[in-house]
């Protein structure tokens, strides 16, 4: 089945351009668009897309508030949110990851990167892996963790292998990459990931990355 996508951006040219690019893919279907966050929330509830491409800065309701509303709705299957930004560094991006957005992408990213990002987020297997994403996460979280690391007692419930898996998730690795790094089966990695999420009460890999940085388990840089 095709991946369904809703595009939310206050610029019509961006919506049309991204829409045409994604619609040209055989495995992606653009089911709607929205000019602001308020409409994005309403359309997400009506259409239940697999992925929402969400601009950070929009009128009436910004992308962060819209993402929070969509993610809080608890749709099943989940509606995943991919944040879009024109800024190299944006605190909104970090906050979006904290509330459960699946990743973010610069608007000027190459076309193939946007397509790949939608597929990765829809699959739910990995936070966006392009180098730019890793750099942005590191840059933003470095500023947040430079002054303090949040104690996370639940980390003590993880086995050594689960902590190792969490560290690799925070470095942007997919399940396949983690399996290759640890010389284990991918299904084994999926089991570890599931246990990590359960023990730490995490919704997805994006929140796992944020927690790993905030707790000091992984040091940016």
mmCIF file of N, CA and C in Angstrom, residues 48-164:
data_model
loop_
_atom_site.group_PDB
_atom_site.id
_atom_site.type_symbol
_atom_site.label_atom_id
_atom_site.label_comp_id
_atom_site.label_asym_id
_atom_site.label_seq_id
_atom_site.Cartn_x
_atom_site.Cartn_y
_atom_site.Cartn_z
ATOM 1 N N UNK A 48 -6.154 10.836 8.502
ATOM 2 C CA UNK A 48 -5.292 9.829 9.139
ATOM 3 C C UNK A 48 -4.134 9.415 8.225
ATOM 4 N N UNK A 49 -3.317 10.356 7.767
ATOM 5 C CA UNK A 49 -2.196 10.001 6.886
ATOM 6 C C UNK A 49 -1.113 9.246 7.648
ATOM 7 N N UNK A 50 -0.264 8.571 6.922
ATOM 8 C CA UNK A 50 0.867 7.886 7.555
ATOM 9 C C UNK A 50 1.889 8.904 8.056
ATOM 10 N N UNK A 51 2.090 9.967 7.258
ATOM 11 C CA UNK A 51 3.095 10.980 7.579
ATOM 12 C C UNK A 51 2.534 12.377 7.338
ATOM 13 N N UNK A 52 2.839 13.290 8.263
ATOM 14 C CA UNK A 52 2.532 14.710 8.060
ATOM 15 C C UNK A 52 3.851 15.450 7.926
ATOM 16 N N UNK A 53 4.044 16.133 6.791
ATOM 17 C CA UNK A 53 5.188 17.026 6.631
ATOM 18 C C UNK A 53 4.762 18.354 7.232
ATOM 19 N N UNK A 54 5.403 18.764 8.314
ATOM 20 C CA UNK A 54 4.924 19.912 9.091
ATOM 21 C C UNK A 54 5.962 21.026 9.142
ATOM 22 N N UNK A 55 5.627 22.174 8.566
ATOM 23 C CA UNK A 55 6.503 23.340 8.662
ATOM 24 C C UNK A 55 6.502 23.834 10.103
ATOM 25 N N UNK A 56 7.647 24.300 10.571
ATOM 26 C CA UNK A 56 7.744 24.764 11.957
ATOM 27 C C UNK A 56 6.989 26.069 12.154
ATOM 28 N N UNK A 57 7.196 27.026 11.274
ATOM 29 C CA UNK A 57 6.624 28.366 11.451
ATOM 30 C C UNK A 57 5.438 28.567 10.510
ATOM 31 N N UNK A 58 4.242 28.625 11.095
ATOM 32 C CA UNK A 58 3.022 28.841 10.316
ATOM 33 C C UNK A 58 2.075 29.736 11.102
ATOM 34 N N UNK A 59 1.149 30.425 10.415
ATOM 35 C CA UNK A 59 0.190 31.300 11.094
ATOM 36 C C UNK A 59 -0.912 30.508 11.784
ATOM 37 N N UNK A 60 -1.662 31.189 12.652
ATOM 38 C CA UNK A 60 -2.807 30.655 13.400
ATOM 39 C C UNK A 60 -2.385 29.621 14.440
ATOM 40 N N UNK A 61 -1.690 28.597 14.015
ATOM 41 C CA UNK A 61 -1.128 27.616 14.945
ATOM 42 C C UNK A 61 0.201 27.157 14.369
ATOM 43 N N UNK A 62 1.291 27.313 15.135
ATOM 44 C CA UNK A 62 2.589 26.931 14.576
ATOM 45 C C UNK A 62 2.716 25.411 14.487
ATOM 46 N N UNK A 63 3.754 24.985 13.780
ATOM 47 C CA UNK A 63 3.936 23.563 13.542
ATOM 48 C C UNK A 63 4.155 22.755 14.797
ATOM 49 N N UNK A 64 4.798 23.353 15.781
ATOM 50 C CA UNK A 64 5.051 22.646 17.039
ATOM 51 C C UNK A 64 3.748 22.331 17.757
ATOM 52 N N UNK A 65 2.872 23.331 17.888
ATOM 53 C CA UNK A 65 1.593 23.115 18.559
ATOM 54 C C UNK A 65 0.719 22.135 17.776
ATOM 55 N N UNK A 66 0.797 22.249 16.441
ATOM 56 C CA UNK A 66 0.017 21.336 15.610
ATOM 57 C C UNK A 66 0.521 19.903 15.761
ATOM 58 N N UNK A 67 1.834 19.733 15.789
ATOM 59 C CA UNK A 67 2.413 18.402 15.965
ATOM 60 C C UNK A 67 2.012 17.825 17.316
ATOM 61 N N UNK A 68 2.055 18.676 18.345
ATOM 62 C CA UNK A 68 1.696 18.219 19.692
ATOM 63 C C UNK A 68 0.243 17.722 19.707
ATOM 64 N N UNK A 69 -0.647 18.460 19.048
ATOM 65 C CA UNK A 69 -2.062 18.078 19.027
ATOM 66 C C UNK A 69 -2.266 16.762 18.276
ATOM 67 N N UNK A 70 -1.573 16.605 17.172
ATOM 68 C CA UNK A 70 -1.715 15.381 16.366
ATOM 69 C C UNK A 70 -1.169 14.171 17.116
ATOM 70 N N UNK A 71 0.001 14.348 17.722
ATOM 71 C CA UNK A 71 0.625 13.226 18.417
ATOM 72 C C UNK A 71 -0.124 12.864 19.696
ATOM 73 N N UNK A 72 -0.735 13.863 20.325
ATOM 74 C CA UNK A 72 -1.482 13.609 21.556
ATOM 75 C C UNK A 72 -2.795 12.882 21.288
ATOM 76 N N UNK A 73 -3.249 12.902 20.039
ATOM 77 C CA UNK A 73 -4.521 12.264 19.704
ATOM 78 C C UNK A 73 -4.431 10.744 19.802
ATOM 79 N N UNK A 74 -3.209 10.215 19.736
ATOM 80 C CA UNK A 74 -3.025 8.776 19.899
ATOM 81 C C UNK A 74 -3.659 7.934 18.810
ATOM 82 N N UNK A 75 -3.532 8.347 17.564
ATOM 83 C CA UNK A 75 -4.106 7.593 16.459
ATOM 84 C C UNK A 75 -3.500 6.193 16.368
ATOM 85 N N UNK A 76 -4.309 5.237 15.956
ATOM 86 C CA UNK A 76 -3.843 3.867 15.751
ATOM 87 C C UNK A 76 -4.392 3.367 14.414
ATOM 88 N N UNK A 77 -3.517 3.143 13.444
ATOM 89 C CA UNK A 77 -2.054 3.256 13.488
ATOM 90 C C UNK A 77 -1.606 4.705 13.662
ATOM 91 N N UNK A 78 -0.401 4.904 14.146
ATOM 92 C CA UNK A 78 0.054 6.257 14.450
ATOM 93 C C UNK A 78 0.232 7.140 13.222
ATOM 94 N N UNK A 79 -0.042 8.416 13.402
ATOM 95 C CA UNK A 79 0.283 9.419 12.383
ATOM 96 C C UNK A 79 1.639 9.984 12.767
ATOM 97 N N UNK A 80 2.624 9.842 11.912
ATOM 98 C CA UNK A 80 3.980 10.288 12.226
ATOM 99 C C UNK A 80 4.210 11.687 11.652
ATOM 100 N N UNK A 81 4.949 12.495 12.395
ATOM 101 C CA UNK A 81 5.173 13.883 11.992
ATOM 102 C C UNK A 81 6.639 14.112 11.664
ATOM 103 N N UNK A 82 6.883 14.648 10.483
ATOM 104 C CA UNK A 82 8.227 15.010 10.036
ATOM 105 C C UNK A 82 8.278 16.525 9.932
ATOM 106 N N UNK A 83 9.074 17.165 10.792
ATOM 107 C CA UNK A 83 9.132 18.617 10.827
ATOM 108 C C UNK A 83 10.023 19.163 9.706
ATOM 109 N N UNK A 84 9.609 20.288 9.145
ATOM 110 C CA UNK A 84 10.367 20.978 8.104
ATOM 111 C C UNK A 84 10.808 22.336 8.626
ATOM 112 N N UNK A 85 12.042 22.709 8.345
ATOM 113 C CA UNK A 85 12.538 24.014 8.796
ATOM 114 C C UNK A 85 13.501 24.605 7.780
ATOM 115 N N UNK A 86 13.552 25.927 7.734
ATOM 116 C CA UNK A 86 14.495 26.606 6.844
ATOM 117 C C UNK A 86 15.748 26.997 7.604
ATOM 118 N N UNK A 87 15.753 26.718 8.910
ATOM 119 C CA UNK A 87 16.859 27.146 9.753
ATOM 120 C C UNK A 87 17.773 25.975 10.097
ATOM 121 N N UNK A 88 19.076 26.233 10.078
ATOM 122 C CA UNK A 88 20.033 25.185 10.421
ATOM 123 C C UNK A 88 19.858 24.737 11.864
ATOM 124 N N UNK A 89 19.595 25.699 12.744
ATOM 125 C CA UNK A 89 19.407 25.391 14.150
ATOM 126 C C UNK A 89 18.101 26.045 14.601
ATOM 127 N N UNK A 90 17.253 25.292 15.229
ATOM 128 C CA UNK A 90 15.971 25.838 15.647
ATOM 129 C C UNK A 90 15.510 25.095 16.886
ATOM 130 N N UNK A 91 15.349 25.818 17.989
ATOM 131 C CA UNK A 91 14.921 25.173 19.232
ATOM 132 C C UNK A 91 13.575 24.482 19.084
ATOM 133 N N UNK A 92 12.737 24.975 18.174
ATOM 134 C CA UNK A 92 11.458 24.332 17.957
ATOM 135 C C UNK A 92 11.651 22.876 17.533
ATOM 136 N N UNK A 93 12.717 22.647 16.759
ATOM 137 C CA UNK A 93 12.983 21.299 16.277
ATOM 138 C C UNK A 93 13.220 20.361 17.447
ATOM 139 N N UNK A 94 14.029 20.798 18.395
ATOM 140 C CA UNK A 94 14.327 19.973 19.568
ATOM 141 C C UNK A 94 13.050 19.700 20.352
ATOM 142 N N UNK A 95 12.236 20.720 20.526
ATOM 143 C CA UNK A 95 10.994 20.538 21.256
ATOM 144 C C UNK A 95 10.073 19.566 20.527
ATOM 145 N N UNK A 96 10.079 19.648 19.195
ATOM 146 C CA UNK A 96 9.247 18.744 18.406
ATOM 147 C C UNK A 96 9.670 17.297 18.617
ATOM 148 N N UNK A 97 10.969 17.052 18.640
ATOM 149 C CA UNK A 97 11.463 15.700 18.892
ATOM 150 C C UNK A 97 11.063 15.253 20.293
ATOM 151 N N UNK A 98 11.092 16.180 21.237
ATOM 152 C CA UNK A 98 10.754 15.854 22.620
ATOM 153 C C UNK A 98 9.307 15.396 22.766
ATOM 154 N N UNK A 99 8.416 15.963 21.960
ATOM 155 C CA UNK A 99 7.005 15.592 22.088
ATOM 156 C C UNK A 99 6.642 14.411 21.205
ATOM 157 N N UNK A 100 7.601 13.907 20.436
ATOM 158 C CA UNK A 100 7.327 12.694 19.686
ATOM 159 C C UNK A 100 7.362 12.798 18.180
ATOM 160 N N UNK A 101 7.775 13.952 17.616
ATOM 161 C CA UNK A 101 7.935 14.033 16.167
ATOM 162 C C UNK A 101 9.008 13.029 15.744
ATOM 163 N N UNK A 102 8.846 12.456 14.574
ATOM 164 C CA UNK A 102 9.740 11.385 14.147
ATOM 165 C C UNK A 102 11.059 11.870 13.560
ATOM 166 N N UNK A 103 11.188 13.156 13.330
ATOM 167 C CA UNK A 103 12.435 13.675 12.785
ATOM 168 C C UNK A 103 12.218 15.042 12.186
ATOM 169 N N UNK A 104 13.243 15.554 11.523
ATOM 170 C CA UNK A 104 13.093 16.845 10.866
ATOM 171 C C UNK A 104 14.025 16.928 9.676
ATOM 172 N N UNK A 105 13.734 17.861 8.799
ATOM 173 C CA UNK A 105 14.466 17.975 7.550
ATOM 174 C C UNK A 105 14.530 19.438 7.146
ATOM 175 N N UNK A 106 15.669 19.847 6.602
ATOM 176 C CA UNK A 106 15.775 21.200 6.080
ATOM 177 C C UNK A 106 15.009 21.291 4.763
ATOM 178 N N UNK A 107 14.334 22.418 4.547
ATOM 179 C CA UNK A 107 13.530 22.568 3.336
ATOM 180 C C UNK A 107 14.364 22.551 2.065
ATOM 181 N N UNK A 108 15.646 22.917 2.188
ATOM 182 C CA UNK A 108 16.478 22.938 0.989
ATOM 183 C C UNK A 108 17.233 21.628 0.776
ATOM 184 N N UNK A 109 16.808 20.585 1.472
ATOM 185 C CA UNK A 109 17.441 19.281 1.290
ATOM 186 C C UNK A 109 17.183 18.779 -0.126
ATOM 187 N N UNK A 110 18.086 17.967 -0.680
ATOM 188 C CA UNK A 110 17.886 17.408 -2.017
ATOM 189 C C UNK A 110 16.584 16.614 -2.098
ATOM 190 N N UNK A 111 16.009 16.568 -3.281
ATOM 191 C CA UNK A 111 14.726 15.898 -3.479
ATOM 192 C C UNK A 111 14.761 14.452 -3.007
ATOM 193 N N UNK A 112 15.856 13.752 -3.325
ATOM 194 C CA UNK A 112 15.924 12.342 -2.940
ATOM 195 C C UNK A 112 15.959 12.168 -1.422
ATOM 196 N N UNK A 113 16.476 13.185 -0.717
ATOM 197 C CA UNK A 113 16.523 13.105 0.739
ATOM 198 C C UNK A 113 15.132 13.250 1.330
ATOM 199 N N UNK A 114 14.311 14.114 0.739
ATOM 200 C CA UNK A 114 12.934 14.280 1.207
ATOM 201 C C UNK A 114 12.157 12.988 1.012
ATOM 202 N N UNK A 115 12.290 12.395 -0.155
ATOM 203 C CA UNK A 115 11.580 11.146 -0.446
ATOM 204 C C UNK A 115 12.014 10.055 0.520
ATOM 205 N N UNK A 116 13.301 9.950 0.726
ATOM 206 C CA UNK A 116 13.822 8.931 1.644
ATOM 207 C C UNK A 116 13.321 9.179 3.064
ATOM 208 N N UNK A 117 13.299 10.452 3.457
ATOM 209 C CA UNK A 117 12.859 10.797 4.812
ATOM 210 C C UNK A 117 11.416 10.351 5.050
ATOM 211 N N UNK A 118 10.559 10.582 4.082
ATOM 212 C CA UNK A 118 9.156 10.176 4.207
ATOM 213 C C UNK A 118 9.064 8.658 4.364
ATOM 214 N N UNK A 119 9.839 7.933 3.582
ATOM 215 C CA UNK A 119 9.808 6.469 3.659
ATOM 216 C C UNK A 119 10.320 5.978 5.009
ATOM 217 N N UNK A 120 11.404 6.593 5.476
ATOM 218 C CA UNK A 120 11.994 6.171 6.756
ATOM 219 C C UNK A 120 11.026 6.436 7.904
ATOM 220 N N UNK A 121 10.437 7.615 7.923
ATOM 221 C CA UNK A 121 9.505 7.977 8.994
ATOM 222 C C UNK A 121 8.257 7.097 8.944
ATOM 223 N N UNK A 122 7.742 6.843 7.753
ATOM 224 C CA UNK A 122 6.554 5.993 7.615
ATOM 225 C C UNK A 122 6.847 4.585 8.114
ATOM 226 N N UNK A 123 8.057 4.125 7.892
ATOM 227 C CA UNK A 123 8.443 2.780 8.322
ATOM 228 C C UNK A 123 8.580 2.693 9.833
ATOM 229 N N UNK A 124 8.920 3.807 10.464
ATOM 230 C CA UNK A 124 9.025 3.843 11.909
ATOM 231 C C UNK A 124 10.252 3.142 12.464
ATOM 232 N N UNK A 125 11.180 2.767 11.602
ATOM 233 C CA UNK A 125 12.324 1.995 12.063
ATOM 234 C C UNK A 125 13.507 2.842 12.496
ATOM 235 N N UNK A 126 13.587 4.087 12.058
ATOM 236 C CA UNK A 126 14.767 4.876 12.407
ATOM 237 C C UNK A 126 14.473 6.360 12.351
ATOM 238 N N UNK A 127 15.145 7.074 13.226
ATOM 239 C CA UNK A 127 15.150 8.522 13.119
ATOM 240 C C UNK A 127 15.886 8.859 11.838
ATOM 241 N N UNK A 128 15.602 9.997 11.239
ATOM 242 C CA UNK A 128 16.273 10.367 10.007
ATOM 243 C C UNK A 128 17.784 10.243 10.145
ATOM 244 N N UNK A 129 18.392 9.608 9.190
ATOM 245 C CA UNK A 129 19.808 9.299 9.300
ATOM 246 C C UNK A 129 20.765 10.196 8.522
ATOM 247 N N UNK A 130 20.307 11.081 7.633
ATOM 248 C CA UNK A 130 21.276 11.912 6.905
ATOM 249 C C UNK A 130 22.200 12.670 7.843
ATOM 250 N N UNK A 131 23.404 12.908 7.391
ATOM 251 C CA UNK A 131 24.408 13.590 8.207
ATOM 252 C C UNK A 131 23.896 14.906 8.759
ATOM 253 N N UNK A 132 23.139 15.646 7.966
ATOM 254 C CA UNK A 132 22.658 16.945 8.422
ATOM 255 C C UNK A 132 21.755 16.789 9.637
ATOM 256 N N UNK A 133 20.964 15.734 9.677
ATOM 257 C CA UNK A 133 20.077 15.529 10.808
ATOM 258 C C UNK A 133 20.866 15.239 12.067
ATOM 259 N N UNK A 134 21.873 14.383 11.946
ATOM 260 C CA UNK A 134 22.700 14.058 13.105
ATOM 261 C C UNK A 134 23.400 15.312 13.620
ATOM 262 N N UNK A 135 23.871 16.151 12.699
ATOM 263 C CA UNK A 135 24.578 17.369 13.109
ATOM 264 C C UNK A 135 23.625 18.314 13.825
ATOM 265 N N UNK A 136 22.428 18.472 13.303
ATOM 266 C CA UNK A 136 21.468 19.382 13.917
ATOM 267 C C UNK A 136 21.048 18.899 15.301
ATOM 268 N N UNK A 137 20.804 17.618 15.435
ATOM 269 C CA UNK A 137 20.441 17.087 16.741
ATOM 270 C C UNK A 137 21.566 17.329 17.730
ATOM 271 N N UNK A 138 22.798 17.054 17.294
ATOM 272 C CA UNK A 138 23.949 17.238 18.183
ATOM 273 C C UNK A 138 24.108 18.701 18.576
ATOM 274 N N UNK A 139 23.947 19.615 17.607
ATOM 275 C CA UNK A 139 24.121 21.035 17.882
ATOM 276 C C UNK A 139 23.081 21.549 18.873
ATOM 277 N N UNK A 140 21.826 21.166 18.652
ATOM 278 C CA UNK A 140 20.762 21.653 19.523
ATOM 279 C C UNK A 140 20.878 21.044 20.907
ATOM 280 N N UNK A 141 21.106 19.734 20.988
ATOM 281 C CA UNK A 141 21.170 19.094 22.291
ATOM 282 C C UNK A 141 22.439 19.457 23.049
ATOM 283 N N UNK A 142 23.493 19.815 22.339
ATOM 284 C CA UNK A 142 24.715 20.230 23.022
ATOM 285 C C UNK A 142 24.423 21.459 23.884
ATOM 286 N N UNK A 143 23.647 22.377 23.348
ATOM 287 C CA UNK A 143 23.312 23.588 24.094
ATOM 288 C C UNK A 143 22.410 23.263 25.284
ATOM 289 N N UNK A 144 21.560 22.252 25.137
ATOM 290 C CA UNK A 144 20.644 21.889 26.209
ATOM 291 C C UNK A 144 21.362 21.105 27.309
ATOM 292 N N UNK A 145 22.351 20.302 26.932
ATOM 293 C CA UNK A 145 23.014 19.444 27.916
ATOM 294 C C UNK A 145 24.300 20.057 28.462
ATOM 295 N N UNK A 146 24.722 21.185 27.924
ATOM 296 C CA UNK A 146 25.970 21.799 28.386
ATOM 297 C C UNK A 146 25.846 22.266 29.829
ATOM 298 N N UNK A 147 24.635 22.657 30.203
ATOM 299 C CA UNK A 147 24.436 23.189 31.547
ATOM 300 C C UNK A 147 23.958 22.146 32.552
ATOM 301 N N UNK A 148 23.313 21.096 32.044
ATOM 302 C CA UNK A 148 22.794 20.102 32.974
ATOM 303 C C UNK A 148 22.482 18.811 32.234
ATOM 304 N N UNK A 149 22.525 17.735 32.944
ATOM 305 C CA UNK A 149 22.059 16.450 32.439
ATOM 306 C C UNK A 149 20.918 16.013 33.345
ATOM 307 N N UNK A 150 19.823 15.605 32.755
ATOM 308 C CA UNK A 150 18.663 15.226 33.546
ATOM 309 C C UNK A 150 18.834 13.804 34.087
ATOM 310 N N UNK A 151 18.736 13.616 35.396
ATOM 311 C CA UNK A 151 18.830 12.266 35.947
ATOM 312 C C UNK A 151 17.709 11.398 35.377
ATOM 313 N N UNK A 152 18.043 10.211 34.955
ATOM 314 C CA UNK A 152 17.052 9.295 34.411
ATOM 315 C C UNK A 152 17.199 7.945 35.097
ATOM 316 N N UNK A 153 16.571 7.788 36.274
ATOM 317 C CA UNK A 153 16.707 6.549 37.050
ATOM 318 C C UNK A 153 16.354 5.299 36.251
ATOM 319 N N UNK A 154 15.408 5.447 35.308
ATOM 320 C CA UNK A 154 14.952 4.275 34.550
ATOM 321 C C UNK A 154 16.069 3.652 33.728
ATOM 322 N N UNK A 155 17.106 4.418 33.436
ATOM 323 C CA UNK A 155 18.225 3.851 32.683
ATOM 324 C C UNK A 155 18.838 2.666 33.428
ATOM 325 N N UNK A 156 18.738 2.695 34.742
ATOM 326 C CA UNK A 156 19.289 1.616 35.544
ATOM 327 C C UNK A 156 18.575 0.290 35.333
ATOM 328 N N UNK A 157 17.375 0.337 34.736
ATOM 329 C CA UNK A 157 16.628 -0.896 34.494
ATOM 330 C C UNK A 157 17.061 -1.592 33.207
ATOM 331 N N UNK A 158 17.888 -0.907 32.418
ATOM 332 C CA UNK A 158 18.337 -1.486 31.156
ATOM 333 C C UNK A 158 19.498 -2.443 31.375
ATOM 334 N N UNK A 159 19.520 -3.492 30.584
ATOM 335 C CA UNK A 159 20.670 -4.394 30.609
ATOM 336 C C UNK A 159 21.817 -3.712 29.862
ATOM 337 N N UNK A 160 23.060 -4.186 30.034
ATOM 338 C CA UNK A 160 24.178 -3.588 29.290
ATOM 339 C C UNK A 160 23.945 -3.579 27.785
ATOM 340 N N UNK A 161 23.361 -4.640 27.254
ATOM 341 C CA UNK A 161 23.100 -4.700 25.813
ATOM 342 C C UNK A 161 22.036 -3.687 25.414
ATOM 343 N N UNK A 162 21.014 -3.515 26.243
ATOM 344 C CA UNK A 162 19.971 -2.544 25.929
ATOM 345 C C UNK A 162 20.516 -1.127 25.962
ATOM 346 N N UNK A 163 21.402 -0.831 26.889
ATOM 347 C CA UNK A 163 22.029 0.492 26.935
ATOM 348 C C UNK A 163 22.855 0.712 25.669
ATOM 349 N N UNK A 164 23.533 -0.321 25.233
ATOM 350 C CA UNK A 164 24.349 -0.220 24.023
ATOM 351 C C UNK A 164 23.464 0.057 22.815
#
